[in-house]
């Protein structure tokens, strides 16, 4: 039978049938999924009850796993509930208890409620992210996606010309500050020094342009901070208007894979006393979007 993909939103997002992610993929299935990612930017796989190792093996069909040189957030190695190569995006502690409301780890997670692209604060930002839902809460917790190619295409000519050469500065600390949490350690400040990213990026496989926005973007090179923030907010509002957004209502054992080079996403609220166990594998991008400034 093989892979088939049905578009489930008017501008992007496909739902994939005919594949079992627990098993190694045939070469033609990898090709069909890659083509689907290039076309739809977000793919939904239903009823995939997989282990962490199976999720890692599935993801690696599409590239190299992202290895963070610096701790990606303030949960240090040894404090993680999961093994290597998979990120714990749950609301659980290492011991499987629900994180308390005033835990710094929870504050950092709340930053994911803002529209962002994964690892845009890294010199080489992420390619695909794959999120697997193992336990879902009884309400809420949707993940929303926005098509940044459609958002770019819909800009007026004047704005397209204005954004073309702009370079933004991204830091995890910008997005965390934006939810009102700025109590960073000197180590965090050092780890998350801003990196530069193009505001308009061209997809290496499709050649399509997109807006590379993210809550991690907090400055535009050569602009004052207030003017940059106001403009980035305007662009984000444009890019996340309803017609460019898909809201994913999770079912247990869904896996959703998205291309961070063409989309933004954000987490939605749920009852934080209920367990939400979701796990992410992430693929490394292949190059910086722009040369970094000399240190
Ligand atoms: Mn994310």
PDB file of C-alpha atoms and ligand atoms in Angstrom:
ATOM      1  CA  UNK A   1       0.000   0.000   0.000  1.00  0.00           C
ATOM      2  CA  UNK A   2       2.649   2.599   0.946  1.00  0.00           C
ATOM      3  CA  UNK A   3       2.445   6.170   2.187  1.00  0.00           C
ATOM      4  CA  UNK A   4      -0.473   8.410   1.254  1.00  0.00           C
ATOM      5  CA  UNK A   5      -0.977  12.005   2.405  1.00  0.00           C
ATOM      6  CA  UNK A   6      -4.211  13.993   2.612  1.00  0.00           C
ATOM      7  CA  UNK A   7      -4.101  17.768   3.059  1.00  0.00           C
ATOM      8  CA  UNK A   8      -6.109  18.784   6.153  1.00  0.00           C
ATOM      9  CA  UNK A   9      -5.800  22.596   6.087  1.00  0.00           C
ATOM     10  CA  UNK A  10      -6.381  25.073   3.286  1.00  0.00           C
ATOM     11  CA  UNK A  11      -2.727  26.153   2.929  1.00  0.00           C
ATOM     12  CA  UNK A  12      -0.552  23.421   4.537  1.00  0.00           C
ATOM     13  CA  UNK A  13      -0.545  20.331   6.854  1.00  0.00           C
ATOM     14  CA  UNK A  14      -1.018  16.749   5.684  1.00  0.00           C
ATOM     15  CA  UNK A  15      -2.253  13.646   7.444  1.00  0.00           C
ATOM     16  CA  UNK A  16      -0.234  10.568   6.586  1.00  0.00           C
ATOM     17  CA  UNK A  17      -1.636   7.048   6.223  1.00  0.00           C
ATOM     18  CA  UNK A  18      -0.044   3.744   5.341  1.00  0.00           C
ATOM     19  CA  UNK A  19       3.046   3.828   7.527  1.00  0.00           C
ATOM     20  CA  UNK A  20       4.063   2.191  10.820  1.00  0.00           C
ATOM     21  CA  UNK A  21       6.645   4.379  12.569  1.00  0.00           C
ATOM     22  CA  UNK A  22       7.669   1.511  14.851  1.00  0.00           C
ATOM     23  CA  UNK A  23       9.359  -0.197  11.898  1.00  0.00           C
ATOM     24  CA  UNK A  24      12.213   0.865   9.613  1.00  0.00           C
ATOM     25  CA  UNK A  25      10.891   2.804   6.626  1.00  0.00           C
ATOM     26  CA  UNK A  26      11.316   1.688   3.048  1.00  0.00           C
ATOM     27  CA  UNK A  27      13.308   4.084   0.890  1.00  0.00           C
ATOM     28  CA  UNK A  28      10.214   5.077  -1.107  1.00  0.00           C
ATOM     29  CA  UNK A  29       8.358   5.861   2.127  1.00  0.00           C
ATOM     30  CA  UNK A  30      11.186   8.158   3.257  1.00  0.00           C
ATOM     31  CA  UNK A  31      11.034   9.874  -0.147  1.00  0.00           C
ATOM     32  CA  UNK A  32       7.235  10.269   0.039  1.00  0.00           C
ATOM     33  CA  UNK A  33       7.388  11.714   3.563  1.00  0.00           C
ATOM     34  CA  UNK A  34      10.212  14.085   2.592  1.00  0.00           C
ATOM     35  CA  UNK A  35       8.175  15.271  -0.380  1.00  0.00           C
ATOM     36  CA  UNK A  36       5.180  15.667   1.935  1.00  0.00           C
ATOM     37  CA  UNK A  37       7.238  17.741   4.367  1.00  0.00           C
ATOM     38  CA  UNK A  38       8.382  20.004   1.534  1.00  0.00           C
ATOM     39  CA  UNK A  39       4.824  20.474   0.357  1.00  0.00           C
ATOM     40  CA  UNK A  40       2.790  20.555   3.586  1.00  0.00           C
ATOM     41  CA  UNK A  41       5.507  21.587   6.154  1.00  0.00           C
ATOM     42  CA  UNK A  42       3.574  19.760   8.918  1.00  0.00           C
ATOM     43  CA  UNK A  43       2.642  16.069   8.824  1.00  0.00           C
ATOM     44  CA  UNK A  44       0.330  14.257  11.241  1.00  0.00           C
ATOM     45  CA  UNK A  45       0.762  10.523  11.864  1.00  0.00           C
ATOM     46  CA  UNK A  46      -2.105   8.920  13.839  1.00  0.00           C
ATOM     47  CA  UNK A  47      -2.064   5.859  16.101  1.00  0.00           C
ATOM     48  CA  UNK A  48       1.710   5.504  16.423  1.00  0.00           C
ATOM     49  CA  UNK A  49       2.322   3.820  19.775  1.00  0.00           C
ATOM     50  CA  UNK A  50       6.118   3.963  19.711  1.00  0.00           C
ATOM     51  CA  UNK A  51       9.028   3.757  22.137  1.00  0.00           C
ATOM     52  CA  UNK A  52      11.673   6.450  22.477  1.00  0.00           C
ATOM     53  CA  UNK A  53      14.117   4.317  20.494  1.00  0.00           C
ATOM     54  CA  UNK A  54      11.580   3.855  17.696  1.00  0.00           C
ATOM     55  CA  UNK A  55      10.930   7.596  17.622  1.00  0.00           C
ATOM     56  CA  UNK A  56      14.659   8.291  17.390  1.00  0.00           C
ATOM     57  CA  UNK A  57      15.089   5.700  14.616  1.00  0.00           C
ATOM     58  CA  UNK A  58      12.133   7.138  12.664  1.00  0.00           C
ATOM     59  CA  UNK A  59      13.457  10.695  12.917  1.00  0.00           C
ATOM     60  CA  UNK A  60      16.943   9.696  11.794  1.00  0.00           C
ATOM     61  CA  UNK A  61      15.586   8.630   8.416  1.00  0.00           C
ATOM     62  CA  UNK A  62      15.416  12.345   7.609  1.00  0.00           C
ATOM     63  CA  UNK A  63      18.770  13.649   8.815  1.00  0.00           C
ATOM     64  CA  UNK A  64      21.149  14.013  11.725  1.00  0.00           C
ATOM     65  CA  UNK A  65      19.817  14.548  15.223  1.00  0.00           C
ATOM     66  CA  UNK A  66      20.468  17.969  16.686  1.00  0.00           C
ATOM     67  CA  UNK A  67      23.172  17.931  19.345  1.00  0.00           C
ATOM     68  CA  UNK A  68      23.084  20.946  21.595  1.00  0.00           C
ATOM     69  CA  UNK A  69      26.550  22.225  22.453  1.00  0.00           C
ATOM     70  CA  UNK A  70      25.071  24.029  25.437  1.00  0.00           C
ATOM     71  CA  UNK A  71      22.231  22.842  27.665  1.00  0.00           C
ATOM     72  CA  UNK A  72      19.048  23.713  25.745  1.00  0.00           C
ATOM     73  CA  UNK A  73      17.291  24.774  28.889  1.00  0.00           C
ATOM     74  CA  UNK A  74      17.930  24.932  32.564  1.00  0.00           C
ATOM     75  CA  UNK A  75      17.195  21.288  33.289  1.00  0.00           C
ATOM     76  CA  UNK A  76      20.707  19.904  33.582  1.00  0.00           C
ATOM     77  CA  UNK A  77      21.866  16.532  32.310  1.00  0.00           C
ATOM     78  CA  UNK A  78      21.305  13.912  34.990  1.00  0.00           C
ATOM     79  CA  UNK A  79      18.045  15.619  35.932  1.00  0.00           C
ATOM     80  CA  UNK A  80      16.279  14.297  32.847  1.00  0.00           C
ATOM     81  CA  UNK A  81      13.539  11.666  32.956  1.00  0.00           C
ATOM     82  CA  UNK A  82      14.451  10.428  29.462  1.00  0.00           C
ATOM     83  CA  UNK A  83      17.623   9.167  27.820  1.00  0.00           C
ATOM     84  CA  UNK A  84      19.830  10.830  25.239  1.00  0.00           C
ATOM     85  CA  UNK A  85      18.572  12.178  21.890  1.00  0.00           C
ATOM     86  CA  UNK A  86      14.983  12.817  22.986  1.00  0.00           C
ATOM     87  CA  UNK A  87      13.663  15.932  24.706  1.00  0.00           C
ATOM     88  CA  UNK A  88      11.209  15.735  27.550  1.00  0.00           C
ATOM     89  CA  UNK A  89       8.489  18.286  26.778  1.00  0.00           C
ATOM     90  CA  UNK A  90       6.218  16.898  29.492  1.00  0.00           C
ATOM     91  CA  UNK A  91       5.148  18.645  32.672  1.00  0.00           C
ATOM     92  CA  UNK A  92       6.809  15.914  34.754  1.00  0.00           C
ATOM     93  CA  UNK A  93       9.873  15.873  36.985  1.00  0.00           C
ATOM     94  CA  UNK A  94      12.557  13.206  36.785  1.00  0.00           C
ATOM     95  CA  UNK A  95      10.495  11.161  39.273  1.00  0.00           C
ATOM     96  CA  UNK A  96       7.349  11.324  37.156  1.00  0.00           C
ATOM     97  CA  UNK A  97       5.541  13.867  39.370  1.00  0.00           C
ATOM     98  CA  UNK A  98       3.791  16.911  37.956  1.00  0.00           C
ATOM     99  CA  UNK A  99       6.127  19.931  38.067  1.00  0.00           C
ATOM    100  CA  UNK A 100       5.147  22.510  40.647  1.00  0.00           C
ATOM    101  CA  UNK A 101       3.728  25.812  39.400  1.00  0.00           C
ATOM    102  CA  UNK A 102       6.695  27.841  40.656  1.00  0.00           C
ATOM    103  CA  UNK A 103       9.442  25.572  39.300  1.00  0.00           C
ATOM    104  CA  UNK A 104      11.921  27.381  37.015  1.00  0.00           C
ATOM    105  CA  UNK A 105      11.698  24.478  34.557  1.00  0.00           C
ATOM    106  CA  UNK A 106       7.971  25.169  34.247  1.00  0.00           C
ATOM    107  CA  UNK A 107       8.608  28.896  33.711  1.00  0.00           C
ATOM    108  CA  UNK A 108      10.966  28.021  30.855  1.00  0.00           C
ATOM    109  CA  UNK A 109       8.341  25.692  29.354  1.00  0.00           C
ATOM    110  CA  UNK A 110       5.722  28.435  29.480  1.00  0.00           C
ATOM    111  CA  UNK A 111       7.852  30.361  26.977  1.00  0.00           C
ATOM    112  CA  UNK A 112       6.769  27.729  24.410  1.00  0.00           C
ATOM    113  CA  UNK A 113       3.264  29.233  24.560  1.00  0.00           C
ATOM    114  CA  UNK A 114       4.649  32.004  22.335  1.00  0.00           C
ATOM    115  CA  UNK A 115       4.997  31.522  18.578  1.00  0.00           C
ATOM    116  CA  UNK A 116       8.488  30.253  17.808  1.00  0.00           C
ATOM    117  CA  UNK A 117      10.689  28.113  15.603  1.00  0.00           C
ATOM    118  CA  UNK A 118      12.731  25.469  17.453  1.00  0.00           C
ATOM    119  CA  UNK A 119      16.368  26.327  18.155  1.00  0.00           C
ATOM    120  CA  UNK A 120      16.180  29.636  16.287  1.00  0.00           C
ATOM    121  CA  UNK A 121      18.445  30.837  19.109  1.00  0.00           C
ATOM    122  CA  UNK A 122      21.182  28.450  17.885  1.00  0.00           C
ATOM    123  CA  UNK A 123      23.670  29.416  15.165  1.00  0.00           C
ATOM    124  CA  UNK A 124      22.384  26.470  13.121  1.00  0.00           C
ATOM    125  CA  UNK A 125      18.632  26.373  13.739  1.00  0.00           C
ATOM    126  CA  UNK A 126      16.671  23.107  13.673  1.00  0.00           C
ATOM    127  CA  UNK A 127      15.352  21.314  10.593  1.00  0.00           C
ATOM    128  CA  UNK A 128      12.470  19.001  11.587  1.00  0.00           C
ATOM    129  CA  UNK A 129      10.951  18.460  15.017  1.00  0.00           C
ATOM    130  CA  UNK A 130       8.878  15.354  15.726  1.00  0.00           C
ATOM    131  CA  UNK A 131       6.567  15.385  18.734  1.00  0.00           C
ATOM    132  CA  UNK A 132       5.005  12.163  20.016  1.00  0.00           C
ATOM    133  CA  UNK A 133       2.019  12.256  22.392  1.00  0.00           C
ATOM    134  CA  UNK A 134       2.253   9.469  24.956  1.00  0.00           C
ATOM    135  CA  UNK A 135      -0.208  10.810  27.554  1.00  0.00           C
ATOM    136  CA  UNK A 136      -2.489  13.758  26.883  1.00  0.00           C
ATOM    137  CA  UNK A 137      -4.568  15.831  29.313  1.00  0.00           C
ATOM    138  CA  UNK A 138      -8.375  15.805  29.171  1.00  0.00           C
ATOM    139  CA  UNK A 139      -8.702  19.253  27.570  1.00  0.00           C
ATOM    140  CA  UNK A 140      -6.593  21.903  25.830  1.00  0.00           C
ATOM    141  CA  UNK A 141      -2.894  21.436  25.039  1.00  0.00           C
ATOM    142  CA  UNK A 142      -3.325  21.850  21.278  1.00  0.00           C
ATOM    143  CA  UNK A 143      -0.226  22.719  19.309  1.00  0.00           C
ATOM    144  CA  UNK A 144      -0.760  25.452  16.741  1.00  0.00           C
ATOM    145  CA  UNK A 145       1.258  25.832  13.558  1.00  0.00           C
ATOM    146  CA  UNK A 146       1.618  28.804  11.224  1.00  0.00           C
ATOM    147  CA  UNK A 147       2.792  28.584   7.609  1.00  0.00           C
ATOM    148  CA  UNK A 148       5.578  31.124   7.248  1.00  0.00           C
ATOM    149  CA  UNK A 149       5.811  30.622   3.478  1.00  0.00           C
ATOM    150  CA  UNK A 150       2.182  31.654   3.029  1.00  0.00           C
ATOM    151  CA  UNK A 151       2.816  34.550   5.443  1.00  0.00           C
ATOM    152  CA  UNK A 152       5.766  35.722   3.345  1.00  0.00           C
ATOM    153  CA  UNK A 153       3.850  35.370   0.071  1.00  0.00           C
ATOM    154  CA  UNK A 154       1.009  37.498   1.475  1.00  0.00           C
ATOM    155  CA  UNK A 155       3.228  40.466   2.384  1.00  0.00           C
ATOM    156  CA  UNK A 156       2.769  43.570   0.262  1.00  0.00           C
ATOM    157  CA  UNK A 157       5.617  44.462  -2.104  1.00  0.00           C
ATOM    158  CA  UNK A 158       6.866  47.320   0.052  1.00  0.00           C
ATOM    159  CA  UNK A 159       7.170  45.121   3.142  1.00  0.00           C
ATOM    160  CA  UNK A 160       8.807  42.329   1.135  1.00  0.00           C
ATOM    161  CA  UNK A 161      11.483  44.788  -0.005  1.00  0.00           C
ATOM    162  CA  UNK A 162      11.937  46.098   3.535  1.00  0.00           C
ATOM    163  CA  UNK A 163      12.398  42.692   5.203  1.00  0.00           C
ATOM    164  CA  UNK A 164      14.577  41.204   2.468  1.00  0.00           C
ATOM    165  CA  UNK A 165      18.011  42.019   3.874  1.00  0.00           C
ATOM    166  CA  UNK A 166      17.180  42.277   7.574  1.00  0.00           C
ATOM    167  CA  UNK A 167      19.097  40.295  10.179  1.00  0.00           C
ATOM    168  CA  UNK A 168      17.527  39.518  13.572  1.00  0.00           C
ATOM    169  CA  UNK A 169      19.116  38.545  16.864  1.00  0.00           C
ATOM    170  CA  UNK A 170      17.619  35.511  18.609  1.00  0.00           C
ATOM    171  CA  UNK A 171      18.114  34.348  22.183  1.00  0.00           C
ATOM    172  CA  UNK A 172      16.184  31.916  24.365  1.00  0.00           C
ATOM    173  CA  UNK A 173      16.321  34.609  27.020  1.00  0.00           C
ATOM    174  CA  UNK A 174      14.286  37.025  24.876  1.00  0.00           C
ATOM    175  CA  UNK A 175      11.343  34.604  24.688  1.00  0.00           C
ATOM    176  CA  UNK A 176      11.595  33.740  28.382  1.00  0.00           C
ATOM    177  CA  UNK A 177      11.701  37.432  29.316  1.00  0.00           C
ATOM    178  CA  UNK A 178       8.592  37.917  27.192  1.00  0.00           C
ATOM    179  CA  UNK A 179       6.538  35.783  29.609  1.00  0.00           C
ATOM    180  CA  UNK A 180       7.869  37.811  32.527  1.00  0.00           C
ATOM    181  CA  UNK A 181      10.595  35.460  33.691  1.00  0.00           C
ATOM    182  CA  UNK A 182      14.046  37.034  33.609  1.00  0.00           C
ATOM    183  CA  UNK A 183      15.765  35.601  36.682  1.00  0.00           C
ATOM    184  CA  UNK A 184      18.650  34.100  34.708  1.00  0.00           C
ATOM    185  CA  UNK A 185      21.908  32.714  36.072  1.00  0.00           C
ATOM    186  CA  UNK A 186      25.235  34.027  34.716  1.00  0.00           C
ATOM    187  CA  UNK A 187      25.670  30.618  33.048  1.00  0.00           C
ATOM    188  CA  UNK A 188      22.335  30.951  31.226  1.00  0.00           C
ATOM    189  CA  UNK A 189      23.177  34.469  30.100  1.00  0.00           C
ATOM    190  CA  UNK A 190      26.461  33.168  28.734  1.00  0.00           C
ATOM    191  CA  UNK A 191      24.864  30.101  27.070  1.00  0.00           C
ATOM    192  CA  UNK A 192      22.145  32.078  25.345  1.00  0.00           C
ATOM    193  CA  UNK A 193      23.990  35.042  23.917  1.00  0.00           C
ATOM    194  CA  UNK A 194      22.071  36.283  20.874  1.00  0.00           C
ATOM    195  CA  UNK A 195      22.765  34.725  17.480  1.00  0.00           C
ATOM    196  CA  UNK A 196      21.993  36.219  14.088  1.00  0.00           C
ATOM    197  CA  UNK A 197      19.340  34.920  11.701  1.00  0.00           C
ATOM    198  CA  UNK A 198      18.020  36.188   8.416  1.00  0.00           C
ATOM    199  CA  UNK A 199      14.448  37.469   8.606  1.00  0.00           C
ATOM    200  CA  UNK A 200      13.724  36.100   5.134  1.00  0.00           C
ATOM    201  CA  UNK A 201      15.067  32.631   4.512  1.00  0.00           C
ATOM    202  CA  UNK A 202      14.981  30.440   1.443  1.00  0.00           C
ATOM    203  CA  UNK A 203      14.161  26.764   1.871  1.00  0.00           C
ATOM    204  CA  UNK A 204      17.136  24.678   0.701  1.00  0.00           C
ATOM    205  CA  UNK A 205      14.954  21.996  -0.903  1.00  0.00           C
ATOM    206  CA  UNK A 206      11.962  23.877  -2.307  1.00  0.00           C
ATOM    207  CA  UNK A 207      13.515  27.296  -2.936  1.00  0.00           C
ATOM    208  CA  UNK A 208      10.462  28.925  -1.311  1.00  0.00           C
ATOM    209  CA  UNK A 209      10.965  32.033   0.769  1.00  0.00           C
ATOM    210  CA  UNK A 210       9.518  32.352   4.257  1.00  0.00           C
ATOM    211  CA  UNK A 211       9.525  34.746   7.191  1.00  0.00           C
ATOM    212  CA  UNK A 212      11.918  33.473   9.855  1.00  0.00           C
ATOM    213  CA  UNK A 213      10.157  34.824  12.914  1.00  0.00           C
ATOM    214  CA  UNK A 214      10.268  33.459  16.457  1.00  0.00           C
ATOM    215  CA  UNK A 215       9.597  34.646  19.993  1.00  0.00           C
ATOM    216  CA  UNK A 216      13.351  34.179  20.421  1.00  0.00           C
ATOM    217  CA  UNK A 217      13.913  37.148  18.056  1.00  0.00           C
ATOM    218  CA  UNK A 218      14.417  40.270  20.145  1.00  0.00           C
ATOM    219  CA  UNK A 219      16.423  42.661  17.998  1.00  0.00           C
ATOM    220  CA  UNK A 220      17.095  43.676  14.403  1.00  0.00           C
ATOM    221  CA  UNK A 221      20.670  44.612  13.516  1.00  0.00           C
ATOM    222  CA  UNK A 222      20.905  48.390  13.001  1.00  0.00           C
ATOM    223  CA  UNK A 223      17.502  49.119  14.549  1.00  0.00           C
ATOM    224  CA  UNK A 224      16.618  50.395  18.005  1.00  0.00           C
ATOM    225  CA  UNK A 225      15.138  47.721  20.252  1.00  0.00           C
ATOM    226  CA  UNK A 226      11.677  49.317  20.575  1.00  0.00           C
ATOM    227  CA  UNK A 227      11.311  49.794  16.824  1.00  0.00           C
ATOM    228  CA  UNK A 228      12.535  46.250  16.171  1.00  0.00           C
ATOM    229  CA  UNK A 229      10.195  44.700  18.739  1.00  0.00           C
ATOM    230  CA  UNK A 230       7.202  46.641  17.422  1.00  0.00           C
ATOM    231  CA  UNK A 231       7.945  45.562  13.834  1.00  0.00           C
ATOM    232  CA  UNK A 232       8.565  41.927  14.778  1.00  0.00           C
ATOM    233  CA  UNK A 233       5.289  41.934  16.682  1.00  0.00           C
ATOM    234  CA  UNK A 234       3.450  43.331  13.645  1.00  0.00           C
ATOM    235  CA  UNK A 235       4.994  40.714  11.380  1.00  0.00           C
ATOM    236  CA  UNK A 236       4.137  37.933  13.842  1.00  0.00           C
ATOM    237  CA  UNK A 237       0.548  39.142  13.977  1.00  0.00           C
ATOM    238  CA  UNK A 238       0.398  39.091  10.186  1.00  0.00           C
ATOM    239  CA  UNK A 239       1.993  35.636  10.002  1.00  0.00           C
ATOM    240  CA  UNK A 240      -0.301  34.054  12.563  1.00  0.00           C
ATOM    241  CA  UNK A 241      -3.641  35.288  11.265  1.00  0.00           C
ATOM    242  CA  UNK A 242      -6.235  32.566  11.168  1.00  0.00           C
ATOM    243  CA  UNK A 243      -5.924  31.580   7.517  1.00  0.00           C
ATOM    244  CA  UNK A 244      -2.257  30.608   7.974  1.00  0.00           C
ATOM    245  CA  UNK A 245      -2.799  28.664  11.234  1.00  0.00           C
ATOM    246  CA  UNK A 246      -3.604  25.012  11.926  1.00  0.00           C
ATOM    247  CA  UNK A 247      -4.490  23.985  15.476  1.00  0.00           C
ATOM    248  CA  UNK A 248      -3.715  20.356  16.244  1.00  0.00           C
ATOM    249  CA  UNK A 249      -6.023  18.655  18.766  1.00  0.00           C
ATOM    250  CA  UNK A 250      -3.845  15.836  20.099  1.00  0.00           C
ATOM    251  CA  UNK A 251      -4.957  12.232  20.355  1.00  0.00           C
ATOM    252  CA  UNK A 252      -2.861   9.740  22.276  1.00  0.00           C
ATOM    253  CA  UNK A 253      -0.127   8.241  20.044  1.00  0.00           C
ATOM    254  CA  UNK A 254      -0.235  11.029  17.480  1.00  0.00           C
ATOM    255  CA  UNK A 255       3.146  11.993  16.133  1.00  0.00           C
ATOM    256  CA  UNK A 256       3.383  15.382  14.445  1.00  0.00           C
ATOM    257  CA  UNK A 257       6.484  16.343  12.492  1.00  0.00           C
ATOM    258  CA  UNK A 258       7.081  19.900  11.313  1.00  0.00           C
ATOM    259  CA  UNK A 259       9.707  21.776   9.348  1.00  0.00           C
ATOM    260  CA  UNK A 260      11.080  24.614  11.489  1.00  0.00           C
ATOM    261  CA  UNK A 261      12.459  26.231   8.334  1.00  0.00           C
ATOM    262  CA  UNK A 262       8.953  26.900   7.043  1.00  0.00           C
ATOM    263  CA  UNK A 263       6.691  27.168  10.115  1.00  0.00           C
ATOM    264  CA  UNK A 264       6.262  28.567  13.604  1.00  0.00           C
ATOM    265  CA  UNK A 265       4.352  26.793  16.359  1.00  0.00           C
ATOM    266  CA  UNK A 266       3.135  27.344  19.889  1.00  0.00           C
ATOM    267  CA  UNK A 267       1.767  25.272  22.762  1.00  0.00           C
ATOM    268  CA  UNK A 268      -1.727  25.947  24.142  1.00  0.00           C
ATOM    269  CA  UNK A 269      -2.998  25.873  27.730  1.00  0.00           C
ATOM    270  CA  UNK A 270      -4.125  22.832  29.648  1.00  0.00           C
ATOM    271  CA  UNK A 271      -4.774  21.933  33.275  1.00  0.00           C
ATOM    272  CA  UNK A 272      -1.225  21.795  34.614  1.00  0.00           C
ATOM    273  CA  UNK A 273      -2.286  19.349  37.362  1.00  0.00           C
ATOM    274  CA  UNK A 274      -2.974  16.756  34.674  1.00  0.00           C
ATOM    275  CA  UNK A 275      -0.151  14.804  33.055  1.00  0.00           C
ATOM    276  CA  UNK A 276       0.968  15.770  29.573  1.00  0.00           C
ATOM    277  CA  UNK A 277       3.716  13.438  28.408  1.00  0.00           C
ATOM    278  CA  UNK A 278       5.015  14.515  25.007  1.00  0.00           C
ATOM    279  CA  UNK A 279       8.491  13.778  23.698  1.00  0.00           C
ATOM    280  CA  UNK A 280      10.428  15.468  20.946  1.00  0.00           C
ATOM    281  CA  UNK A 281      13.175  14.421  18.602  1.00  0.00           C
ATOM    282  CA  UNK A 282      14.871  17.169  16.618  1.00  0.00           C
ATOM    283  CA  UNK A 283      16.936  17.195  13.458  1.00  0.00           C
ATOM    284  CA  UNK A 284      19.853  19.553  12.961  1.00  0.00           C
ATOM    285  CA  UNK A 285      19.640  22.136  10.216  1.00  0.00           C
ATOM    286  CA  UNK A 286      22.457  22.099   7.691  1.00  0.00           C
ATOM    287  CA  UNK A 287      23.796  25.658   7.853  1.00  0.00           C
ATOM    288  CA  UNK A 288      23.505  29.025   9.585  1.00  0.00           C
ATOM    289  CA  UNK A 289      21.072  31.395   7.852  1.00  0.00           C
ATOM    290  CA  UNK A 290      23.683  34.164   7.957  1.00  0.00           C
ATOM    291  CA  UNK A 291      27.298  34.701   8.953  1.00  0.00           C
ATOM    292  CA  UNK A 292      27.681  35.503  12.636  1.00  0.00           C
ATOM    293  CA  UNK A 293      29.220  38.769  13.811  1.00  0.00           C
ATOM    294  CA  UNK A 294      32.817  38.479  14.990  1.00  0.00           C
ATOM    295  CA  UNK A 295      32.901  37.906  18.755  1.00  0.00           C
TER     296      UNK A 295
HETATM  297 MN1  LIG B   1       8.904  24.300  20.183  1.00  0.00          MN
END
